[in-house]
Amino acid sequence: METLTPGRVRLALLSLALGGFGIGATEFVAMGLLPDLAADLLPQQYDASPEHAIAQAGLLISAYALGVVVGAPTIAATSARFPRRTLLLTLLAAFTVGTIASALLPSFGWVLAARFAAALPHGAYFGIASLVAAELMGPGKRAQGVALVLSGLTVANVIGVPSITLLGQVAGWRIAYLAVAAIFALTFVAVLAFVPWQAGDPGATMKRELGAFRRPQVWLALAVGAIGFGGFFAVYSYVSPVVTEVTGLDKTLVPVALIALGLGMTIGNFAGGWLADRDVLRSMFVFFALFAVSLLGFALTAQWAATLFVFLFAIGATASALSPAVQTRLMDVAGDSQTLAAAVNHSALNIGNSLGAWLGGIVIAAGWGYIAPAWVGLVLCGLGVIVAVISAVSSRRVPHTHPATDSIPLP
């Protein structure tokens, strides 16, 4: 990689984070606009039963999440040898096209398919961008590099998602998605201008990358992300009806609730990256415990506006703090399959996204109310802790040292 000035490094990192900003917007804007999507794309169902229509519209969230699950390992395993900037630009072009299609297609089924297609580059982008950022940051700061890339996603939840949600409420959800497509187009230009050329891994093959899946610790790390983060998405997917139906606030305050979540996610992301660079497993357990407390507080007090915003902030902070730890843990235990490891973390998180949205929709459709997904989230959080304990115990039994970096013991 070419020698870069500090200013060029900052611009490169900001360009990578801008891609995360666009991804956060395209993934999470549906949460705030779910009633609007349901009313427009499922008008007959919405007239008959808004709850059932909103629960069905939640499939748009699940479809995006499943696209990430499919795309991350597939693209990462087949493209690890390609130059990284070229790959990033290709993925950003695909994001732009997929998001435009989501905005323009006419029916629920077609929009559902477009959301799946638009999600395919998600995990690979974050995976490749994390590797580029880690190299730009230098040794001993891998988790902080990951956190910088993820910061775009968390800042999107402070600025992008609330503002685009408001735009969607005023001008229509289709205009909101066209605004997201414009962010991806801008990111394409920024990455082309500022991110330095980096070679891919010339020794990478699909067989070698997929070899990561022969490691039990990889599966355990993926399960921690998938199950634990299901608790976050069970709540996040249905924030809008909680604000309006449970707390009884006007829908114009939905963006404020999303800002509270996003601020928590931004602060938690950097805190999690800092702590994960010191002790990955300890940081996971600390933040899982705090996440459980936050979910419990939300479930018990969401009917009051002040505590609603406080616990939404706490849920965002504690869940987001887990992400750099899970990402770094995967990179630690994956051996030579670093590209795949960096990408499949987002498959795991989006299995959690799909699982949380789906289970949340089930309990809402069953008539248990809009708070029921928070109790689902608490159960998933507990299951995530159990898997993390299994991973920690089994890891200590067979210690090894990662050959390339300052990592924790391998299985």
mmCIF file with all atom_site columns, C-alpha atoms in Angstrom, residues 227-228 230-232 234-235 291 295 372-382:
data_model
loop_
_atom_site.group_PDB
_atom_site.id
_atom_site.type_symbol
_atom_site.label_atom_id
_atom_site.label_alt_id
_atom_site.label_comp_id
_atom_site.label_asym_id
_atom_site.label_entity_id
_atom_site.label_seq_id
_atom_site.pdbx_PDB_ins_code
_atom_site.Cartn_x
_atom_site.Cartn_y
_atom_site.Cartn_z
_atom_site.occupancy
_atom_site.B_iso_or_equiv
_atom_site.pdbx_formal_charge
_atom_site.auth_seq_id
_atom_site.auth_comp_id
_atom_site.auth_asym_id
_atom_site.auth_atom_id
_atom_site.pdbx_PDB_model_num
ATOM 1  C CA . ILE A 1 227 ? -28.801 -14.948 18.770 1.00 0.00 ? 227 ILE A CA 1
ATOM 2  C CA . GLY A 1 228 ? -27.675 -12.046 20.925 1.00 0.00 ? 228 GLY A CA 1
ATOM 3  C CA . GLY A 1 230 ? -31.810 -10.878 17.657 1.00 0.00 ? 230 GLY A CA 1
ATOM 4  C CA . GLY A 1 231 ? -32.778 -9.224  20.923 1.00 0.00 ? 231 GLY A CA 1
ATOM 5  C CA . PHE A 1 232 ? -31.782 -5.801  19.624 1.00 0.00 ? 232 PHE A CA 1
ATOM 6  C CA . ALA A 1 234 ? -36.770 -7.507  18.013 1.00 0.00 ? 234 ALA A CA 1
ATOM 7  C CA . VAL A 1 235 ? -37.069 -4.087  19.661 1.00 0.00 ? 235 VAL A CA 1
ATOM 8  C CA . PHE A 1 291 ? -27.913 -5.067  27.310 1.00 0.00 ? 291 PHE A CA 1
ATOM 9  C CA . LEU A 1 295 ? -34.153 -4.541  27.561 1.00 0.00 ? 295 LEU A CA 1
ATOM 10 C CA . ALA A 1 372 ? -43.907 -8.296  23.578 1.00 0.00 ? 372 ALA A CA 1
ATOM 11 C CA . PRO A 1 373 ? -40.871 -8.164  21.224 1.00 0.00 ? 373 PRO A CA 1
ATOM 12 C CA . ALA A 1 374 ? -38.804 -6.724  24.100 1.00 0.00 ? 374 ALA A CA 1
ATOM 13 C CA . TRP A 1 375 ? -39.448 -9.876  26.152 1.00 0.00 ? 375 TRP A CA 1
ATOM 14 C CA . VAL A 1 376 ? -38.488 -11.944 23.106 1.00 0.00 ? 376 VAL A CA 1
ATOM 15 C CA . GLY A 1 377 ? -35.304 -9.863  22.948 1.00 0.00 ? 377 GLY A CA 1
ATOM 16 C CA . LEU A 1 378 ? -34.495 -10.568 26.580 1.00 0.00 ? 378 LEU A CA 1
ATOM 17 C CA . VAL A 1 379 ? -34.773 -14.323 25.994 1.00 0.00 ? 379 VAL A CA 1
ATOM 18 C CA . LEU A 1 380 ? -32.509 -14.091 22.929 1.00 0.00 ? 380 LEU A CA 1
ATOM 19 C CA . CYS A 1 381 ? -29.991 -12.021 24.890 1.00 0.00 ? 381 CYS A CA 1
ATOM 20 C CA . GLY A 1 382 ? -29.839 -14.736 27.550 1.00 0.00 ? 382 GLY A CA 1
#
